[in-house]
Coordinates of C-alpha atoms in Angstrom, one line a residue:
L124 CA 5.2 18.2 -13.2
G125 CA 8.0 19.6 -11.0
F126 CA 6.3 23.0 -10.8
G127 CA 3.0 21.4 -10.0
L128 CA 4.5 19.3 -7.2
S129 CA 6.3 22.3 -5.7
A130 CA 3.0 24.1 -5.4
Y131 CA 1.8 21.7 -2.7
R132 CA 0.9 23.1 0.6
F133 CA -0.6 21.3 3.6
D134 CA -2.4 24.2 5.2
R135 CA -5.5 22.6 6.5
Y136 CA -4.7 23.6 10.1
K137 CA -3.2 27.0 9.4
T138 CA -5.2 30.2 10.3
A139 CA -3.4 32.2 7.6
T140 CA -2.0 30.9 4.3
T141 CA 0.2 32.4 1.6
P142 CA -1.2 32.2 -2.0
G143 CA 0.8 29.9 -4.1
A144 CA 2.1 30.4 -7.6
K145 CA 0.0 29.3 -10.6
L146 CA 1.3 27.5 -13.6
I147 CA 0.6 28.9 -17.1
W148 CA 0.5 25.7 -19.2
P149 CA 3.0 25.6 -22.0
E150 CA 2.3 24.1 -25.4
G151 CA 2.9 20.5 -26.2
V152 CA 2.3 18.9 -22.8
D153 CA -0.3 16.3 -21.9
R154 CA -2.1 18.5 -19.4
K155 CA -4.8 15.9 -18.5
E156 CA -2.2 13.2 -17.6
L157 CA 0.0 15.7 -15.7
E158 CA -3.0 17.0 -13.7
A159 CA -4.0 13.4 -12.9
A160 CA -0.5 12.7 -11.6
V161 CA -0.3 15.9 -9.5
D162 CA -3.8 15.3 -8.1
G163 CA -3.0 11.7 -7.2
M164 CA 0.2 12.7 -5.5
F165 CA -1.5 15.5 -3.6
L166 CA -4.2 13.1 -2.5
V167 CA -1.5 10.8 -1.1
R168 CA 0.3 13.6 0.7
D169 CA -2.9 15.0 2.2
L170 CA -4.0 11.7 3.5
I171 CA -0.6 11.0 5.1
N172 CA -0.2 14.5 6.5
T173 CA -3.6 14.6 8.2
P174 CA -3.4 13.6 11.8
T175 CA -5.1 10.5 13.0
N176 CA -7.8 12.4 14.9
D177 CA -9.1 13.5 11.5
M178 CA -7.8 10.4 9.5
G179 CA -8.8 7.3 11.4
P180 CA -10.3 4.2 9.7
S181 CA -13.7 5.8 9.4
H182 CA -12.2 9.0 7.8
L183 CA -10.1 6.9 5.4
A184 CA -13.3 5.0 4.4
A185 CA -15.1 8.3 3.8
V186 CA -12.3 9.5 1.5
A187 CA -12.5 6.3 -0.5
R188 CA -16.3 6.7 -0.8
S189 CA -15.8 10.3 -2.0
L190 CA -13.2 9.2 -4.5
G191 CA -15.5 6.5 -5.8
K192 CA -18.4 8.8 -6.1
R193 CA -16.4 11.3 -8.2
H194 CA -15.4 8.6 -10.7
G195 CA -18.5 6.3 -10.7
A196 CA -16.9 3.5 -8.7
T197 CA -18.7 1.3 -6.2
V198 CA -17.4 1.3 -2.6
S199 CA -18.3 -1.1 0.1
V200 CA -17.0 -1.1 3.7
T201 CA -17.0 -3.9 6.2
V202 CA -16.8 -2.6 9.7
G203 CA -16.1 -3.9 13.2
N204 CA -17.6 -7.3 14.1
K205 CA -18.9 -7.7 10.6
L206 CA -15.3 -8.5 9.7
L207 CA -15.6 -11.7 11.8
E208 CA -18.9 -12.5 10.1
K209 CA -17.3 -12.1 6.7
N210 CA -14.1 -13.9 7.6
F211 CA -11.5 -11.2 7.9
P212 CA -10.2 -12.2 11.3
S213 CA -6.7 -10.7 11.2
I214 CA -7.9 -7.3 10.3
H215 CA -10.4 -7.4 13.2
A216 CA -7.8 -8.7 15.7
V217 CA -5.3 -5.9 15.0
G218 CA -7.9 -3.1 15.0
R219 CA -10.4 -4.2 17.7
A220 CA -8.7 -2.3 20.6
A221 CA -9.3 1.1 19.0
D222 CA -12.5 3.2 19.5
N223 CA -12.5 3.8 15.7
A224 CA -13.5 0.4 14.6
P225 CA -11.4 -1.6 12.0
R226 CA -12.7 -1.9 8.5
L227 CA -12.0 -3.3 5.1
I228 CA -12.5 -0.8 2.3
D229 CA -13.4 -2.3 -1.1
L230 CA -13.5 0.0 -4.2
K231 CA -14.4 -1.4 -7.7
W232 CA -14.3 0.4 -11.0
G233 CA -14.2 -0.5 -14.7
K234 CA -16.0 -3.3 -16.6
R235 CA -13.4 -4.3 -19.3
G236 CA -9.7 -5.0 -19.7
P237 CA -7.2 -6.7 -17.4
K238 CA -8.1 -7.3 -13.7
V239 CA -5.8 -5.1 -11.6
T240 CA -6.2 -5.2 -7.8
L241 CA -4.3 -2.8 -5.5
V242 CA -4.0 -3.6 -1.8
G243 CA -3.0 -1.1 0.8
K244 CA -1.9 -1.2 4.5
G245 CA -4.1 1.4 6.2
V246 CA -2.8 1.4 9.8
C247 CA -4.0 4.9 10.6
F248 CA -1.9 5.0 13.7
D249 CA 0.6 2.5 15.0
S250 CA 1.4 2.6 18.7
G251 CA 3.1 -0.8 18.3
G252 CA 0.3 -2.4 20.3
L253 CA 1.4 -4.1 23.5
D254 CA 4.9 -4.2 22.1
I255 CA 4.7 -0.5 22.3
K256 CA 7.0 1.8 20.3
P257 CA 9.4 4.3 22.0
A258 CA 8.0 7.8 21.8
A259 CA 10.5 8.9 19.1
N260 CA 9.6 6.0 16.8
M261 CA 5.8 6.5 17.4
K262 CA 5.8 10.3 16.7
I263 CA 5.1 10.1 12.9
M264 CA 3.1 6.9 12.9
K265 CA 0.1 8.8 11.4
K266 CA 2.0 7.9 8.2
D267 CA 1.5 4.2 8.8
M268 CA -1.6 4.3 6.5
G269 CA 0.7 5.4 3.7
G270 CA 0.2 2.1 1.8
G271 CA -3.6 2.8 1.8
A272 CA -3.0 6.3 0.7
H273 CA -0.7 5.2 -2.1
V274 CA -3.2 2.7 -3.6
L275 CA -6.0 5.4 -3.5
G276 CA -3.6 7.8 -5.3
V277 CA -2.9 5.3 -8.0
A278 CA -6.6 4.5 -8.3
S279 CA -7.3 8.3 -8.6
M280 CA -4.9 8.5 -11.6
I281 CA -6.3 5.3 -13.3
M282 CA -9.9 6.5 -13.0
A283 CA -9.1 10.1 -14.0
M284 CA -7.4 8.8 -17.2
K285 CA -10.2 6.1 -17.7
L286 CA -7.7 3.3 -18.4
P287 CA -9.4 0.2 -19.7
V288 CA -8.9 -2.0 -16.6
Q289 CA -11.1 -3.8 -14.1
L290 CA -9.8 -2.0 -11.0
R291 CA -10.2 -3.1 -7.4
V292 CA -8.7 -1.4 -4.4
L293 CA -8.7 -3.1 -1.0
V294 CA -7.5 -1.1 2.1
S295 CA -7.3 -2.7 5.5
A296 CA -8.0 0.3 7.7
V297 CA -7.2 0.0 11.5
E298 CA -5.6 1.6 14.4
N299 CA -3.0 -0.5 16.3
S300 CA -4.0 0.6 19.8
I301 CA -3.7 -0.7 23.4
A302 CA -6.7 -1.7 25.4
G303 CA -8.0 -4.7 27.4
N304 CA -9.0 -6.5 24.3
A305 CA -5.7 -5.8 22.3
F306 CA -4.1 -8.8 20.7
R307 CA -1.0 -10.0 22.5
P308 CA 2.5 -11.4 21.9
L309 CA 2.3 -15.2 21.2
D310 CA -1.4 -15.1 20.5
V311 CA -2.3 -17.3 17.5
L312 CA -4.5 -15.6 15.0
Q313 CA -6.7 -17.0 12.3
T314 CA -6.6 -15.6 8.8
R315 CA -9.0 -15.6 5.9
K316 CA -6.8 -18.1 4.0
G317 CA -6.9 -20.6 7.0
I318 CA -3.2 -20.2 7.8
T319 CA -2.7 -19.8 11.5
V320 CA -0.2 -17.1 12.6
E321 CA 1.7 -16.8 15.8
V322 CA 2.2 -13.2 16.9
G323 CA 5.9 -12.8 17.5
N324 CA 5.5 -9.0 17.9
T325 CA 2.4 -6.9 17.9
D326 CA 4.3 -4.1 16.1
A327 CA 4.5 -6.3 13.0
E328 CA 0.8 -5.7 12.5
G329 CA 0.8 -4.4 8.9
R330 CA 1.5 -7.8 7.4
L331 CA -1.4 -9.3 9.5
V332 CA -4.0 -6.8 8.1
L333 CA -2.6 -7.2 4.6
S334 CA -2.9 -11.0 4.8
D335 CA -6.7 -11.1 4.7
A336 CA -6.9 -8.5 2.0
L337 CA -4.4 -10.3 -0.2
T338 CA -6.4 -13.5 0.1
E339 CA -9.6 -11.7 -0.7
A340 CA -8.0 -10.4 -3.9
G341 CA -8.2 -13.8 -5.5
K342 CA -6.9 -14.5 -9.0
V343 CA -6.2 -11.4 -11.1
D344 CA -4.0 -10.2 -13.9
L345 CA -1.9 -8.0 -11.6
L346 CA -1.9 -7.9 -7.8
L347 CA 0.1 -5.1 -6.2
D348 CA 0.3 -4.1 -2.6
Y349 CA 1.8 -1.0 -0.9
A350 CA 2.8 -0.8 2.7
T351 CA 4.9 1.1 5.1
L352 CA 6.1 -2.2 6.3
T353 CA 9.6 -2.5 7.6
G354 CA 12.5 -0.4 8.9
A355 CA 14.8 -3.0 7.3
A356 CA 13.9 -1.7 3.8
R357 CA 14.9 1.8 4.9
V358 CA 18.2 0.6 6.3
A359 CA 18.9 -1.1 3.0
L360 CA 17.8 1.6 0.6
G361 CA 17.3 4.8 2.6
T362 CA 14.0 6.7 3.0
S363 CA 13.4 7.9 -0.5
L364 CA 13.8 4.7 -2.6
P365 CA 11.0 2.2 -2.2
A366 CA 11.8 -1.5 -2.0
M367 CA 10.0 -3.7 -4.6
F368 CA 9.5 -7.4 -4.5
C369 CA 8.0 -9.3 -7.4
N370 CA 7.4 -13.0 -8.3
D371 CA 7.6 -12.3 -12.0
D372 CA 10.8 -11.1 -13.7
E373 CA 9.1 -9.5 -16.7
I374 CA 6.6 -7.4 -14.6
A375 CA 9.5 -6.4 -12.3
G376 CA 11.5 -5.3 -15.3
Q377 CA 8.6 -3.3 -16.7
L378 CA 8.0 -1.6 -13.3
L379 CA 11.7 -0.7 -12.9
E380 CA 11.9 0.7 -16.4
A381 CA 8.7 2.7 -15.7
G382 CA 10.2 4.1 -12.6
L383 CA 13.3 5.3 -14.4
A384 CA 11.2 6.8 -17.3
E385 CA 9.0 8.7 -14.8
S386 CA 11.9 9.8 -12.5
D387 CA 10.0 7.8 -9.8
P388 CA 12.4 4.9 -9.1
L389 CA 12.1 1.7 -7.2
W390 CA 14.7 -0.9 -6.3
R391 CA 14.1 -4.7 -6.5
L392 CA 15.0 -6.8 -3.5
P393 CA 14.9 -10.7 -3.7
L394 CA 12.3 -13.1 -2.5
H395 CA 15.1 -15.2 -1.1
E396 CA 13.6 -18.6 -0.5
P397 CA 16.1 -19.9 2.2
Y398 CA 14.9 -17.1 4.5
K399 CA 11.4 -18.6 4.7
K400 CA 12.6 -20.9 7.4
M401 CA 13.0 -17.8 9.7
L402 CA 9.2 -17.6 9.8
K403 CA 8.8 -21.0 11.4
S404 CA 6.6 -21.2 14.4
D405 CA 6.5 -24.2 16.9
V406 CA 2.8 -23.7 17.6
A407 CA 1.2 -22.3 14.4
D408 CA 1.6 -22.5 10.6
I409 CA 3.8 -19.4 10.5
S410 CA 5.1 -16.5 12.7
N411 CA 4.6 -12.9 11.8
I412 CA 8.3 -12.1 12.5
G413 CA 11.6 -13.7 11.5
T414 CA 13.9 -15.4 14.0
S415 CA 16.8 -13.3 12.9
G416 CA 17.5 -9.6 13.2
Y417 CA 18.6 -9.5 9.6
G418 CA 16.7 -9.6 6.3
G419 CA 13.5 -8.2 7.8
A420 CA 12.1 -6.7 4.6
I421 CA 12.6 -10.0 2.8
T422 CA 11.0 -12.1 5.5
A423 CA 8.0 -9.7 5.6
A424 CA 7.6 -10.1 1.8
L425 CA 7.9 -13.9 2.1
F426 CA 5.2 -13.8 4.8
L427 CA 2.8 -11.8 2.5
R428 CA 3.5 -14.2 -0.4
E429 CA 1.9 -17.0 1.6
F430 CA -1.5 -15.3 1.3
I431 CA -1.7 -14.7 -2.5
D432 CA -3.0 -16.9 -5.2
P433 CA 0.3 -18.4 -6.5
S434 CA -0.7 -17.9 -10.1
N435 CA -0.9 -14.1 -9.7
R436 CA 1.7 -11.8 -11.0
W437 CA 2.4 -10.0 -7.7
V438 CA 4.3 -6.9 -6.7
H439 CA 4.9 -5.8 -3.1
I440 CA 6.2 -2.3 -2.5
D441 CA 7.7 -1.4 1.0
V442 CA 7.7 2.4 1.2
M443 CA 8.7 5.1 3.6
A444 CA 5.9 7.5 2.5
W445 CA 7.6 10.4 4.2
N446 CA 10.2 13.0 3.4
L447 CA 12.6 13.6 6.3
A448 CA 14.2 16.5 4.4
G449 CA 12.5 18.7 1.8
T450 CA 13.3 19.8 -1.7
P451 CA 11.2 22.2 -3.8
A452 CA 9.0 19.5 -5.3
H453 CA 9.1 17.2 -2.3
P454 CA 8.5 19.0 1.0
V455 CA 9.0 17.5 4.4
G456 CA 6.1 15.2 5.4
G457 CA 3.9 12.7 3.6
E458 CA 5.0 11.7 0.2
A459 CA 3.8 9.6 -2.8
M460 CA 6.6 7.3 -3.9
G461 CA 6.5 5.1 -7.0
I462 CA 2.9 5.8 -7.9
R463 CA 3.7 7.3 -11.3
A464 CA 5.8 4.2 -12.1
V465 CA 2.9 2.0 -11.0
Y466 CA 0.4 4.0 -13.1
R467 CA 2.6 3.6 -16.1
L468 CA 2.9 -0.1 -15.6
V469 CA -0.9 -0.4 -15.3
A470 CA -1.3 1.7 -18.5
E471 CA 1.1 -0.6 -20.4
L472 CA -0.8 -3.6 -19.2
A473 CA -4.1 -2.0 -20.2
A474 CA -2.7 -1.2 -23.7
A475 CA -1.6 -4.8 -24.1
G476 CA -5.0 -6.1 -22.9
G477 CA -3.5 -7.7 -19.8
S478 CA -1.7 -10.4 -21.7
K479 CA 1.3 -11.9 -19.9
A480 CA 4.5 -10.2 -20.9
K481 CA 7.0 -12.4 -22.8
A482 CA 10.7 -12.4 -22.9
K483 CA 12.5 -13.9 -25.8
G484 CA 9.4 -15.8 -26.8
K485 CA 8.7 -17.5 -23.5
S486 CA 7.3 -16.5 -20.1
S487 CA 9.7 -15.6 -17.4
K488 CA 7.2 -16.5 -14.7
K489 CA 8.9 -17.9 -11.6
K490 CA 7.4 -21.1 -10.3

């Protein structure tokens, strides 16, 4: 696996390339699963590394269609004003200022086994909107669709290995741009769930586009979302360790164990209930930002929790999706983080038929 990952090159825009080394496969390895892992991680890296002029919402949708065609999945895409007709108002509001129209990508695959839905933040470029980012912070914002890239990478692995699951992938694909019709600070947005949201900051757009997709997911056996959501998670854990939030202790434990087993770790942060009051709005049901400068990753996760079916076992992963410094297997640039751990969790659920995990003879589901 390490050799395979070290062979990665992003040379799409290079006029001359150097041939890479080739692996002669040793005996006694599961070549199919390793190739699925490498292919999935390379897909994530390629999507994140590709600049937005070639990886806007329409391009990301085309990649999903191609992936679906390769594995016999069905892919539907809701575009532009159709988002309003089909009641995805938050996705539309965030992406409407861009020339490349916002869209919701919906991939479905598999007819048996547990229902597993993966939701990804697909902000193909994030200027910050009218609360515009400084140039230094905006520079690598082509990576802000990293959540969407991650769920497509996990889906690639699941479908390649033909896991017995009913897989659904939802990616909210937008550009957070500035134009005369851009959404504004203190606008009040409608959401698919009917919850009204006051926009405290247009640069907290990822949770807005995720809200509609998480509601659309409905009731499933496992709901997992990926997003390059907060700088607060990076302050807490650094850039190479994704933050994980979960409303079910048993699922959280399985995922943490899978991460250690795969050398693909995550770290659990709490859904600390008292912080929910920081999301209070005087004019709407909820604000998209907290009233404090602290605990931003937690308040973002608590915001997302408002839009899920409360009976779902839900995992939220807040990820950097980018290597600031390189190692042989992990070069500078776009990176897949935690996807081998997530794949292993899904494989374990598939093997168990999706039954709820038990601890000491009773469920550890948090109410």
